[in-house]
Amino acid sequence: HVQLVESGGGSVQTGGSLTLSCVASGDTISRYCMGWFRQAPGKERERVAGVSPNRGTPPYYADSVKGRFTLSQDNDKNTLYLQMNDLRPEDTAMYYCAADRGNYFVDKVICPRDTGGFGHWGQGTQVTVSS
């Protein structure tokens, strides 16, 4: 099964940018539903961005990050990225990469939407945004 390792977190000031990377091994991420989640202290883990293996399906973004975060993947490097611009203090959290094969229905993959639906997780990378 796939193993995931995140990197790229750090401390920035409001308005700054970071790019998170999630390097996968053991399997090919193009076959998986992939997602970026975050968890702030005292809060539940939430999905901020996701992508499905279905050709032509646009990435998902949470309303709180639309227009600021961009998800991309490089299948040759088997790596998922999250470009984060215009960072705000409320973006401070541990960020996790997640993967799941989803469920096949006819000719498409139905991807999970919440934390419990993803079976593979990285160890997380901390993002701290100061005002």
Short mmCIF file of N, CA and C in Angstrom, two decimals, residues 26-111:
data_model
loop_
_atom_site.label_atom_id
_atom_site.label_comp_id
_atom_site.label_asym_id
_atom_site.label_seq_id
_atom_site.Cartn_x
_atom_site.Cartn_y
_atom_site.Cartn_z
N GLY A 26 5.50 3.13 -2.67
CA GLY A 26 4.76 1.88 -2.52
C GLY A 26 3.63 1.71 -3.51
N ASP A 27 3.16 2.76 -4.11
CA ASP A 27 2.11 2.69 -5.11
C ASP A 27 2.06 4.02 -5.84
N THR A 28 1.27 4.10 -6.89
CA THR A 28 1.21 5.28 -7.75
C THR A 28 0.03 6.15 -7.36
N ILE A 29 0.28 7.43 -7.07
CA ILE A 29 -0.79 8.30 -6.57
C ILE A 29 -1.85 8.58 -7.63
N SER A 30 -1.53 8.37 -8.89
CA SER A 30 -2.53 8.62 -9.93
C SER A 30 -3.70 7.65 -9.82
N ARG A 31 -3.55 6.58 -9.06
CA ARG A 31 -4.62 5.60 -8.86
C ARG A 31 -5.47 5.92 -7.63
N TYR A 32 -5.10 6.96 -6.88
CA TYR A 32 -5.70 7.23 -5.59
C TYR A 32 -6.50 8.54 -5.57
N CYS A 33 -7.48 8.57 -4.68
CA CYS A 33 -8.06 9.82 -4.22
C CYS A 33 -7.04 10.43 -3.26
N MET A 34 -6.66 11.67 -3.50
CA MET A 34 -5.66 12.32 -2.66
C MET A 34 -6.26 13.55 -2.01
N GLY A 35 -5.77 13.85 -0.81
CA GLY A 35 -6.30 15.02 -0.13
C GLY A 35 -5.29 15.65 0.80
N TRP A 36 -5.48 16.94 1.01
CA TRP A 36 -4.75 17.68 2.04
C TRP A 36 -5.74 18.03 3.14
N PHE A 37 -5.38 17.71 4.36
CA PHE A 37 -6.19 18.01 5.53
C PHE A 37 -5.35 18.87 6.48
N ARG A 38 -6.04 19.53 7.40
CA ARG A 38 -5.32 20.25 8.44
C ARG A 38 -6.06 20.13 9.76
N GLN A 39 -5.29 20.23 10.83
CA GLN A 39 -5.88 20.17 12.16
C GLN A 39 -5.21 21.19 13.06
N ALA A 40 -6.00 22.14 13.54
CA ALA A 40 -5.51 23.15 14.47
C ALA A 40 -5.76 22.65 15.89
N PRO A 41 -5.00 23.16 16.86
CA PRO A 41 -5.18 22.71 18.25
C PRO A 41 -6.62 22.91 18.71
N GLY A 42 -7.18 21.86 19.29
CA GLY A 42 -8.54 21.94 19.81
C GLY A 42 -9.63 21.85 18.76
N LYS A 43 -9.26 21.63 17.51
CA LYS A 43 -10.26 21.56 16.44
C LYS A 43 -10.18 20.21 15.74
N GLU A 44 -11.26 19.89 15.03
CA GLU A 44 -11.29 18.66 14.26
C GLU A 44 -10.45 18.80 12.99
N ARG A 45 -9.98 17.66 12.52
CA ARG A 45 -9.25 17.67 11.26
C ARG A 45 -10.22 17.96 10.12
N GLU A 46 -9.83 18.84 9.21
CA GLU A 46 -10.71 19.23 8.11
C GLU A 46 -9.98 19.10 6.78
N ARG A 47 -10.76 18.78 5.76
CA ARG A 47 -10.19 18.68 4.42
C ARG A 47 -10.10 20.06 3.81
N VAL A 48 -8.95 20.41 3.26
CA VAL A 48 -8.79 21.72 2.62
C VAL A 48 -8.70 21.60 1.11
N ALA A 49 -8.24 20.49 0.61
CA ALA A 49 -8.14 20.31 -0.84
C ALA A 49 -8.11 18.82 -1.16
N GLY A 50 -8.57 18.48 -2.36
CA GLY A 50 -8.56 17.08 -2.75
C GLY A 50 -8.63 16.92 -4.24
N VAL A 51 -8.22 15.74 -4.70
CA VAL A 51 -8.26 15.45 -6.13
C VAL A 51 -8.59 13.98 -6.31
N SER A 52 -9.33 13.69 -7.37
CA SER A 52 -9.71 12.30 -7.64
C SER A 52 -8.92 11.78 -8.84
N PRO A 53 -8.87 10.46 -9.01
CA PRO A 53 -8.18 9.90 -10.18
C PRO A 53 -9.03 9.95 -11.45
N ASN A 54 -10.26 10.44 -11.35
CA ASN A 54 -11.12 10.52 -12.53
C ASN A 54 -10.62 11.62 -13.45
N ARG A 55 -10.33 11.26 -14.67
CA ARG A 55 -9.81 12.24 -15.63
C ARG A 55 -10.80 13.38 -15.84
N GLY A 56 -10.31 14.60 -15.76
CA GLY A 56 -11.14 15.77 -16.02
C GLY A 56 -11.87 16.33 -14.81
N THR A 57 -11.79 15.67 -13.69
CA THR A 57 -12.46 16.18 -12.49
C THR A 57 -11.59 17.24 -11.83
N PRO A 58 -12.11 18.45 -11.63
CA PRO A 58 -11.30 19.52 -11.03
C PRO A 58 -11.05 19.24 -9.55
N PRO A 59 -10.01 19.80 -9.00
CA PRO A 59 -9.73 19.63 -7.58
C PRO A 59 -10.81 20.27 -6.72
N TYR A 60 -10.93 19.78 -5.51
CA TYR A 60 -11.83 20.34 -4.51
C TYR A 60 -11.04 21.28 -3.60
N TYR A 61 -11.67 22.38 -3.23
CA TYR A 61 -11.08 23.29 -2.24
C TYR A 61 -12.15 23.68 -1.23
N ALA A 62 -11.76 23.72 0.03
CA ALA A 62 -12.65 24.26 1.04
C ALA A 62 -12.85 25.74 0.79
N ASP A 63 -14.00 26.25 1.15
CA ASP A 63 -14.29 27.67 0.92
C ASP A 63 -13.25 28.57 1.57
N SER A 64 -12.72 28.15 2.70
CA SER A 64 -11.78 28.98 3.44
C SER A 64 -10.44 29.17 2.72
N VAL A 65 -10.15 28.32 1.73
CA VAL A 65 -8.84 28.42 1.06
C VAL A 65 -8.97 28.69 -0.43
N LYS A 66 -10.18 28.72 -0.95
CA LYS A 66 -10.38 28.97 -2.39
C LYS A 66 -9.73 30.27 -2.80
N GLY A 67 -9.02 30.23 -3.91
CA GLY A 67 -8.37 31.42 -4.42
C GLY A 67 -7.00 31.66 -3.80
N ARG A 68 -6.66 30.94 -2.74
CA ARG A 68 -5.36 31.12 -2.07
C ARG A 68 -4.49 29.86 -2.16
N PHE A 69 -5.11 28.70 -2.11
CA PHE A 69 -4.38 27.43 -2.14
C PHE A 69 -4.58 26.76 -3.50
N THR A 70 -3.53 26.10 -3.97
CA THR A 70 -3.61 25.37 -5.23
C THR A 70 -3.00 23.99 -5.05
N LEU A 71 -3.80 22.98 -5.37
CA LEU A 71 -3.32 21.60 -5.31
C LEU A 71 -2.83 21.18 -6.69
N SER A 72 -1.72 20.46 -6.70
CA SER A 72 -1.23 19.91 -7.95
C SER A 72 -0.52 18.59 -7.66
N GLN A 73 -0.32 17.80 -8.70
CA GLN A 73 0.42 16.56 -8.51
C GLN A 73 1.32 16.29 -9.70
N ASP A 74 2.47 15.72 -9.41
CA ASP A 74 3.43 15.35 -10.44
C ASP A 74 3.52 13.83 -10.41
N ASN A 75 2.88 13.19 -11.36
CA ASN A 75 2.83 11.72 -11.35
C ASN A 75 4.20 11.11 -11.61
N ASP A 76 5.05 11.80 -12.35
CA ASP A 76 6.41 11.28 -12.59
C ASP A 76 7.20 11.22 -11.30
N LYS A 77 6.98 12.21 -10.42
CA LYS A 77 7.67 12.24 -9.13
C LYS A 77 6.84 11.59 -8.02
N ASN A 78 5.62 11.16 -8.40
CA ASN A 78 4.72 10.53 -7.42
C ASN A 78 4.55 11.44 -6.19
N THR A 79 4.31 12.73 -6.47
CA THR A 79 4.27 13.74 -5.41
C THR A 79 3.05 14.63 -5.57
N LEU A 80 2.43 14.92 -4.43
CA LEU A 80 1.29 15.84 -4.36
C LEU A 80 1.79 17.14 -3.72
N TYR A 81 1.32 18.27 -4.23
CA TYR A 81 1.75 19.57 -3.71
C TYR A 81 0.53 20.37 -3.25
N LEU A 82 0.81 21.30 -2.33
CA LEU A 82 -0.20 22.29 -1.95
C LEU A 82 0.51 23.64 -1.88
N GLN A 83 0.26 24.47 -2.89
CA GLN A 83 0.81 25.83 -2.90
C GLN A 83 -0.14 26.70 -2.09
N MET A 84 0.38 27.35 -1.07
CA MET A 84 -0.44 28.16 -0.18
C MET A 84 0.04 29.60 -0.24
N ASN A 85 -0.82 30.48 -0.71
CA ASN A 85 -0.51 31.91 -0.82
C ASN A 85 -1.40 32.72 0.11
N ASP A 86 -1.00 33.94 0.37
CA ASP A 86 -1.79 34.85 1.21
C ASP A 86 -2.19 34.17 2.52
N LEU A 87 -1.21 33.59 3.17
CA LEU A 87 -1.50 32.85 4.39
C LEU A 87 -1.97 33.78 5.51
N ARG A 88 -2.86 33.23 6.34
CA ARG A 88 -3.47 33.97 7.44
C ARG A 88 -3.25 33.23 8.74
N PRO A 89 -3.32 33.90 9.87
CA PRO A 89 -3.14 33.20 11.15
C PRO A 89 -4.08 32.01 11.31
N GLU A 90 -5.28 32.11 10.76
CA GLU A 90 -6.24 31.00 10.90
C GLU A 90 -5.85 29.78 10.06
N ASP A 91 -4.83 29.90 9.24
CA ASP A 91 -4.32 28.75 8.49
C ASP A 91 -3.33 27.94 9.32
N THR A 92 -2.98 28.45 10.50
CA THR A 92 -2.04 27.74 11.37
C THR A 92 -2.62 26.39 11.78
N ALA A 93 -1.88 25.32 11.50
CA ALA A 93 -2.35 23.96 11.77
C ALA A 93 -1.27 22.96 11.40
N MET A 94 -1.49 21.73 11.79
CA MET A 94 -0.70 20.63 11.26
C MET A 94 -1.38 20.19 9.96
N TYR A 95 -0.62 20.08 8.91
CA TYR A 95 -1.17 19.72 7.61
C TYR A 95 -0.79 18.28 7.27
N TYR A 96 -1.79 17.52 6.82
CA TYR A 96 -1.60 16.11 6.53
C TYR A 96 -1.97 15.81 5.08
N CYS A 97 -1.23 14.90 4.50
CA CYS A 97 -1.56 14.35 3.19
C CYS A 97 -2.26 13.01 3.42
N ALA A 98 -3.27 12.71 2.60
CA ALA A 98 -4.01 11.47 2.76
C ALA A 98 -4.32 10.86 1.40
N ALA A 99 -4.46 9.54 1.39
CA ALA A 99 -4.75 8.83 0.15
C ALA A 99 -5.74 7.70 0.42
N ASP A 100 -6.54 7.41 -0.61
CA ASP A 100 -7.46 6.29 -0.51
C ASP A 100 -7.83 5.84 -1.92
N ARG A 101 -8.04 4.55 -2.11
CA ARG A 101 -8.42 4.06 -3.44
C ARG A 101 -9.86 4.38 -3.78
N GLY A 102 -10.68 4.77 -2.80
CA GLY A 102 -12.07 5.09 -3.06
C GLY A 102 -12.88 3.86 -3.41
N ASN A 103 -14.06 4.11 -3.92
CA ASN A 103 -14.97 3.04 -4.32
C ASN A 103 -15.33 3.19 -5.80
N TYR A 104 -15.23 2.11 -6.52
CA TYR A 104 -15.53 2.15 -7.95
C TYR A 104 -17.03 2.04 -8.17
N PHE A 105 -17.56 2.90 -9.03
CA PHE A 105 -18.97 2.85 -9.42
C PHE A 105 -19.02 3.04 -10.92
N VAL A 106 -19.38 1.98 -11.63
CA VAL A 106 -19.41 1.96 -13.11
C VAL A 106 -18.00 2.27 -13.61
N ASP A 107 -17.79 3.47 -14.16
CA ASP A 107 -16.47 3.78 -14.71
C ASP A 107 -15.77 4.91 -13.95
N LYS A 108 -16.24 5.20 -12.75
CA LYS A 108 -15.64 6.29 -11.99
C LYS A 108 -15.30 5.85 -10.57
N VAL A 109 -14.40 6.59 -9.98
CA VAL A 109 -14.04 6.38 -8.58
C VAL A 109 -14.77 7.40 -7.73
N ILE A 110 -15.45 6.92 -6.71
CA ILE A 110 -16.10 7.81 -5.75
C ILE A 110 -15.13 8.00 -4.60
N CYS A 111 -14.69 9.24 -4.41
CA CYS A 111 -13.68 9.52 -3.39
C CYS A 111 -14.34 9.87 -2.06
#
